[in-house]
Short mmCIF file of C-alpha atoms in Angstrom, two decimals:
data_model
loop_
_atom_site.label_atom_id
_atom_site.label_comp_id
_atom_site.label_asym_id
_atom_site.label_seq_id
_atom_site.Cartn_x
_atom_site.Cartn_y
_atom_site.Cartn_z
CA MET A 214 -62.54 217.09 -10.86
CA LYS A 215 -59.30 219.30 -10.13
CA ALA A 216 -57.09 217.87 -7.73
CA VAL A 217 -53.50 218.89 -6.13
CA VAL A 218 -51.58 216.74 -3.88
CA ILE A 219 -49.20 218.65 -1.91
CA VAL A 220 -45.87 217.25 -1.70
CA PHE A 221 -43.62 218.19 1.63
CA PRO A 222 -39.70 217.06 1.97
CA GLY A 223 -40.69 213.45 3.52
CA SER A 224 -44.08 212.91 2.17
CA ASN A 225 -44.16 209.53 0.75
CA CYS A 226 -47.54 208.64 0.08
CA ASP A 227 -47.96 211.61 -2.28
CA ARG A 228 -47.50 209.43 -5.85
CA ASP A 229 -50.44 206.70 -4.34
CA ILE A 230 -52.63 209.46 -3.78
CA ALA A 231 -52.30 210.67 -7.38
CA VAL A 232 -52.55 207.36 -8.67
CA ALA A 233 -56.30 207.09 -6.49
CA LEU A 234 -57.21 210.26 -7.66
CA ARG A 235 -56.15 209.88 -11.36
CA GLN A 236 -58.14 206.70 -11.26
CA VAL A 237 -61.14 207.98 -10.84
CA GLY A 238 -60.47 210.59 -13.17
CA ALA A 239 -59.26 213.42 -11.71
CA GLU A 240 -56.70 216.36 -13.25
CA VAL A 241 -54.13 216.07 -10.41
CA THR A 242 -51.22 218.33 -10.30
CA MET A 243 -48.44 218.32 -7.51
CA VAL A 244 -47.73 221.17 -5.38
CA TRP A 245 -44.58 221.53 -3.46
CA HIS A 246 -44.61 223.63 0.19
CA LYS A 247 -42.77 226.25 -0.89
CA ASP A 248 -45.61 227.38 -3.80
CA THR A 249 -47.52 230.01 -2.21
CA GLU A 250 -50.42 229.71 -4.43
CA LEU A 251 -52.63 226.94 -5.56
CA PRO A 252 -53.67 226.40 -9.21
CA PRO A 253 -57.18 228.02 -9.92
CA ALA A 254 -60.71 226.57 -10.28
CA LEU A 255 -59.43 223.65 -8.31
CA ASP A 256 -62.06 221.19 -6.32
CA ILE A 257 -59.98 219.02 -3.94
CA VAL A 258 -56.51 219.78 -2.17
CA ALA A 259 -55.12 216.23 -0.80
CA ILE A 260 -52.37 216.43 1.68
CA PRO A 261 -50.33 212.93 1.57
CA GLY A 262 -48.92 210.41 3.94
CA GLY A 263 -45.11 210.55 4.84
CA PHE A 264 -42.82 211.99 7.40
CA SER A 265 -43.01 215.93 6.33
CA PHE A 266 -40.22 217.61 7.89
CA GLY A 267 -38.89 214.67 9.76
CA ASP A 268 -42.02 214.22 11.92
CA TYR A 269 -39.80 217.21 13.86
CA LEU A 270 -41.02 219.31 16.91
CA ARG A 271 -44.46 217.03 16.07
CA CYS A 272 -45.98 214.80 13.44
CA GLY A 273 -46.74 217.84 11.14
CA ALA A 274 -46.10 220.88 12.87
CA ILE A 275 -43.37 222.52 10.59
CA ALA A 276 -45.47 221.39 7.43
CA ALA A 277 -48.93 223.53 9.02
CA LYS A 278 -47.35 226.33 9.05
CA SER A 279 -45.21 226.28 5.37
CA PRO A 280 -46.17 228.88 2.70
CA ILE A 281 -48.70 226.36 0.95
CA CYS A 282 -50.41 225.53 3.68
CA ARG A 283 -51.76 229.06 3.95
CA SER A 284 -53.26 228.62 0.59
CA VAL A 285 -54.60 225.58 1.83
CA VAL A 286 -56.81 226.91 5.08
CA SER A 287 -57.88 229.48 2.92
CA PHE A 288 -59.21 227.01 0.90
CA ALA A 289 -60.99 225.47 3.01
CA GLN A 290 -61.86 228.42 4.96
CA ASN A 291 -63.95 228.78 1.62
CA GLY A 292 -65.45 226.12 1.02
CA GLY A 293 -62.64 223.60 -0.45
CA PHE A 294 -62.52 220.14 -0.22
CA VAL A 295 -59.72 218.93 1.65
CA LEU A 296 -58.54 215.30 2.27
CA GLY A 297 -55.37 214.72 4.61
CA VAL A 298 -54.49 211.05 5.11
CA CYS A 299 -51.95 209.96 7.53
CA ASN A 300 -49.68 212.79 8.04
CA GLY A 301 -52.07 214.71 6.05
CA PHE A 302 -54.50 214.52 8.94
CA GLN A 303 -51.66 215.42 11.41
CA VAL A 304 -50.80 218.64 9.56
CA LEU A 305 -54.85 219.01 9.30
CA THR A 306 -55.08 219.00 13.04
CA GLU A 307 -51.96 221.22 13.30
CA THR A 308 -53.17 223.80 11.48
CA GLY A 309 -56.53 223.68 13.16
CA LEU A 310 -58.65 222.80 10.31
CA LEU A 311 -59.51 219.81 12.05
CA PRO A 312 -59.89 219.87 16.20
CA GLY A 313 -57.71 217.84 18.17
CA ALA A 314 -54.23 216.42 18.26
CA LEU A 315 -52.24 213.05 16.77
CA MET A 316 -49.97 211.23 20.05
CA GLN A 317 -47.75 208.96 20.04
CA ASN A 318 -50.08 204.90 19.56
CA ALA A 319 -50.17 204.23 22.91
CA GLY A 320 -48.57 201.15 22.57
CA LEU A 321 -45.23 202.88 21.37
CA LYS A 322 -44.91 201.15 18.39
CA PHE A 323 -45.09 201.99 14.69
CA LEU A 324 -48.16 199.95 13.33
CA CYS A 325 -48.03 198.75 9.68
CA LYS A 326 -51.07 196.44 9.13
CA THR A 327 -54.59 196.42 7.43
CA VAL A 328 -57.86 197.38 9.87
CA ASP A 329 -61.25 196.85 9.97
CA LEU A 330 -63.36 200.45 9.90
CA GLN A 331 -66.53 201.25 10.50
CA VAL A 332 -68.40 203.82 8.22
CA SER A 333 -70.35 206.21 10.53
CA ASN A 334 -70.78 209.06 8.73
CA THR A 335 -72.32 208.49 5.11
CA GLU A 336 -73.38 212.22 4.64
CA SER A 337 -69.91 213.55 2.89
CA ALA A 338 -68.76 213.84 -0.53
CA PHE A 339 -66.00 210.85 0.91
CA THR A 340 -67.91 208.53 2.57
CA GLN A 341 -71.39 208.64 0.42
CA ASN A 342 -70.84 205.53 -1.41
CA TYR A 343 -70.62 203.42 1.82
CA ASN A 344 -73.53 202.49 3.96
CA ARG A 345 -73.60 203.47 7.58
CA ASP A 346 -71.74 201.07 9.72
CA GLN A 347 -70.61 199.42 6.64
CA VAL A 348 -66.79 197.78 8.41
CA ILE A 349 -64.27 198.27 5.55
CA SER A 350 -60.31 196.60 5.65
CA VAL A 351 -58.03 199.70 5.09
CA PRO A 352 -54.15 199.96 5.68
CA ILE A 353 -52.85 201.83 8.69
CA ALA A 354 -49.09 202.79 9.07
CA HIS A 355 -48.57 205.07 11.50
CA HIS A 356 -46.66 205.79 15.11
CA GLU A 357 -48.91 208.92 15.92
CA GLY A 358 -52.03 207.88 15.31
CA ASN A 359 -53.24 208.31 18.77
CA TYR A 360 -56.29 210.52 18.51
CA ASN A 361 -56.90 212.89 21.24
CA VAL A 362 -59.25 215.88 21.38
CA SER A 363 -60.53 218.08 24.22
CA PRO A 364 -64.21 216.94 25.95
CA GLU A 365 -65.97 219.69 24.47
CA ASP A 366 -64.68 219.37 20.88
CA LEU A 367 -65.44 215.61 21.25
CA ALA A 368 -68.99 215.99 21.98
CA ILE A 369 -69.18 218.62 19.26
CA LEU A 370 -68.01 215.77 17.02
CA HIS A 371 -70.72 213.60 17.93
CA GLY A 372 -73.32 215.80 17.89
CA GLU A 373 -72.29 217.52 14.80
CA ASN A 374 -72.33 213.47 13.32
CA ARG A 375 -68.56 214.25 12.29
CA ILE A 376 -66.93 210.93 13.07
CA ALA A 377 -66.11 209.34 9.66
CA PHE A 378 -64.30 206.27 10.47
CA LYS A 379 -64.16 204.50 13.47
CA TYR A 380 -61.51 201.17 14.40
CA LEU A 381 -63.62 198.15 15.03
CA ASP A 382 -60.36 196.95 16.90
CA ASN A 383 -58.52 199.98 18.13
CA PRO A 384 -55.22 199.85 17.33
CA ASN A 385 -53.76 202.95 18.40
CA GLY A 386 -55.36 204.07 21.67
CA ALA A 387 -57.64 206.74 19.95
CA MET A 388 -60.27 208.33 21.77
CA ASP A 389 -63.50 206.81 21.02
CA ASP A 390 -61.87 204.53 18.28
CA ILE A 391 -61.99 207.70 15.89
CA ALA A 392 -60.12 206.92 12.97
CA GLY A 393 -60.99 209.69 10.73
CA VAL A 394 -62.97 213.08 11.46
CA LEU A 395 -64.98 215.40 9.43
CA SER A 396 -65.08 219.71 9.62
CA GLN A 397 -68.37 221.09 10.57
CA ASN A 398 -69.31 221.54 6.36
CA ARG A 399 -68.28 217.91 5.83
CA ARG A 400 -65.67 218.98 3.26
CA VAL A 401 -62.41 218.78 5.21
CA LEU A 402 -61.48 214.90 5.94
CA GLY A 403 -58.64 213.81 8.07
CA MET A 404 -57.77 210.20 8.35
CA MET A 405 -55.11 207.66 9.74
CA PRO A 406 -56.15 204.60 7.55
CA HIS A 407 -54.63 204.60 4.09
CA PRO A 408 -57.82 204.32 1.74
CA GLU A 409 -55.48 205.43 -1.21
CA ARG A 410 -53.50 202.38 -0.56
CA ALA A 411 -57.08 199.94 -1.02
CA ILE A 412 -57.96 200.51 -4.78
CA ASP A 413 -56.15 197.70 -6.57
CA PRO A 414 -57.44 194.04 -6.52
CA LEU A 415 -53.82 193.51 -7.04
CA LEU A 416 -53.07 194.32 -3.69
CA ASN A 417 -56.28 192.23 -2.27
CA LEU A 418 -57.87 195.52 -0.93
CA SER A 419 -60.27 197.17 -2.55
CA ASP A 420 -62.39 199.21 -0.15
CA GLY A 421 -60.75 202.24 -0.95
CA LYS A 422 -62.39 202.57 -4.73
CA PRO A 423 -66.23 203.64 -3.32
CA PHE A 424 -64.04 206.52 -1.51
CA PHE A 425 -62.50 207.89 -4.26
CA ALA A 426 -65.41 207.01 -6.55
CA GLY A 427 -68.05 208.54 -4.30
CA LEU A 428 -65.40 211.89 -3.97
CA MET A 429 -65.32 212.23 -7.87
CA GLY A 430 -68.76 211.44 -8.31
CA ARG A 431 -69.42 214.43 -5.98
CA LEU A 432 -67.21 216.91 -7.26
CA ALA A 433 -67.67 216.20 -11.18
CA MET A 434 -71.27 217.90 -10.12
CA ALA A 435 -69.91 220.82 -8.96
CA MET B 116 -30.61 236.37 25.94
CA LYS B 117 -31.01 233.28 26.39
CA VAL B 118 -34.64 231.64 26.77
CA GLN B 119 -35.85 227.93 27.88
CA VAL B 120 -38.86 226.73 26.38
CA ASN B 121 -40.43 223.19 28.64
CA VAL B 122 -42.99 221.82 26.70
CA MET B 123 -44.74 219.08 28.48
CA LEU B 124 -48.10 216.95 27.74
CA LYS B 125 -50.54 218.36 29.88
CA ASN B 126 -51.41 216.62 32.96
CA GLY B 127 -54.14 214.22 32.42
CA VAL B 128 -53.19 213.30 28.94
CA LEU B 129 -51.66 209.68 28.83
CA ASP B 130 -48.24 209.72 28.10
CA PRO B 131 -46.80 206.69 27.15
CA GLN B 132 -43.47 207.14 26.79
CA GLY B 133 -42.80 208.73 30.89
CA GLU B 134 -44.84 205.02 31.38
CA ALA B 135 -42.32 203.20 29.68
CA VAL B 136 -39.63 205.08 31.23
CA ASN B 137 -41.16 204.27 34.94
CA HIS B 138 -41.47 201.21 33.80
CA ALA B 139 -37.50 200.68 33.15
CA LEU B 140 -36.23 202.71 36.41
CA SER B 141 -38.96 200.39 38.34
CA ALA B 142 -36.93 197.09 36.55
CA LEU B 143 -33.42 199.09 37.62
CA GLY B 144 -34.65 199.01 41.35
CA TYR B 145 -35.64 202.46 42.06
CA ASP B 146 -38.67 202.20 43.72
CA SER B 147 -39.44 205.44 44.95
CA VAL B 148 -40.26 206.40 41.58
CA LYS B 149 -44.25 207.03 41.01
CA SER B 150 -44.66 208.28 38.02
CA VAL B 151 -42.33 209.81 34.98
CA ARG B 152 -43.88 212.11 32.56
CA GLN B 153 -41.23 213.12 29.79
CA GLY B 154 -41.26 216.22 27.74
CA LYS B 155 -39.00 218.30 25.27
CA LEU B 156 -36.48 221.04 25.99
CA ILE B 157 -35.70 223.88 23.57
CA GLU B 158 -33.08 226.51 23.71
CA ILE B 159 -33.86 229.81 21.38
CA HIS B 160 -31.34 232.46 21.39
CA LEU B 161 -32.47 235.76 21.31
CA ASP B 162 -31.55 239.43 20.06
CA GLU B 163 -33.65 241.09 22.57
CA ASN B 164 -33.07 243.45 25.02
CA ASP B 165 -36.44 243.76 26.67
CA LEU B 166 -37.16 241.54 28.84
CA ALA B 167 -40.79 241.78 28.48
CA ALA B 168 -40.60 241.76 25.23
CA ALA B 169 -38.74 238.50 24.76
CA GLU B 170 -41.29 237.06 27.02
CA GLN B 171 -43.84 238.10 24.86
CA LYS B 172 -42.08 237.01 21.76
CA VAL B 173 -41.23 233.49 22.95
CA ARG B 174 -45.01 232.92 24.17
CA ASP B 175 -46.67 233.90 20.47
CA MET B 176 -43.98 231.52 19.57
CA CYS B 177 -45.24 228.42 21.58
CA GLU B 178 -48.64 229.46 20.85
CA LYS B 179 -48.19 229.30 16.96
CA LEU B 180 -45.74 226.50 16.82
CA LEU B 181 -43.33 225.17 19.90
CA ALA B 182 -46.21 223.78 21.50
CA ASN B 183 -50.21 222.13 20.31
CA THR B 184 -52.06 223.62 23.22
CA VAL B 185 -54.73 220.94 22.54
CA ILE B 186 -52.10 218.28 24.60
CA GLU B 187 -49.35 220.24 25.80
CA SER B 188 -48.79 223.01 28.08
CA TYR B 189 -45.17 224.97 28.37
CA SER B 190 -43.59 227.28 30.64
CA ILE B 191 -40.60 229.95 29.82
CA LYS B 192 -37.65 230.49 31.34
CA ILE B 193 -35.38 233.58 30.18
CA SER B 194 -31.55 233.84 31.44
CA GLY B 195 -29.53 237.09 30.33
#
């Protein structure tokens, strides 16, 4: 499995997600935001968490217009797999690859803690190794994780079973407790929680392991 | 010419910052404050003489970058 991690000025989970991908055997290349082309024969692009461009204007807004993101959008439109975590999720909504927007947490506070998520969809490469409605513990660390989407798009997300994860105890005011959503072809996933921070028993969190193992299982077949 | 773009959360979208400011104003004794919405003001100096062309250009900027029209609305004010 060949993976790319995009690095923006202000990304700070780029190396964490590279570690998680390498742990399941992926060959990982870090790609700088000013690059215009993705490497060939690529299986997945990961957009990491952090504060790209200092969260100026809106979280993810500037990153979404960076040269490399044009290539990421066309990669996704051609059926490529893209994972956006935290700031990466914000970037994906700003590119239009995923519907909705992430607003400031309803409680106005930066939240950094481990939360319980319910796996709502198990029909994607990212979630296939979980059982439906399984509850997993994954850390969150964000100030803008309050998912907001138009009623029309929300109905589509429900209708097409594209909500990947839901919060059991909604920490940020997100609509319908949504923590992560999939694209229509289920190959683009954006989520606020950090599965890459839940892969090591040393950290007492390992519920992210099936996430990356599932991804590897699916992409190794491709 | 100078262009001012006002970006506000759409009506109906919860604005927790505005709510917090509203509470703080109430705490200061401003009882007549009914609601507060907070947005942002972006000033652009544009090398453009044609008013209509300028407005169209700034509208494009808003749609592409300055506002996220999923949750935000914008208004444009041009002064010569």
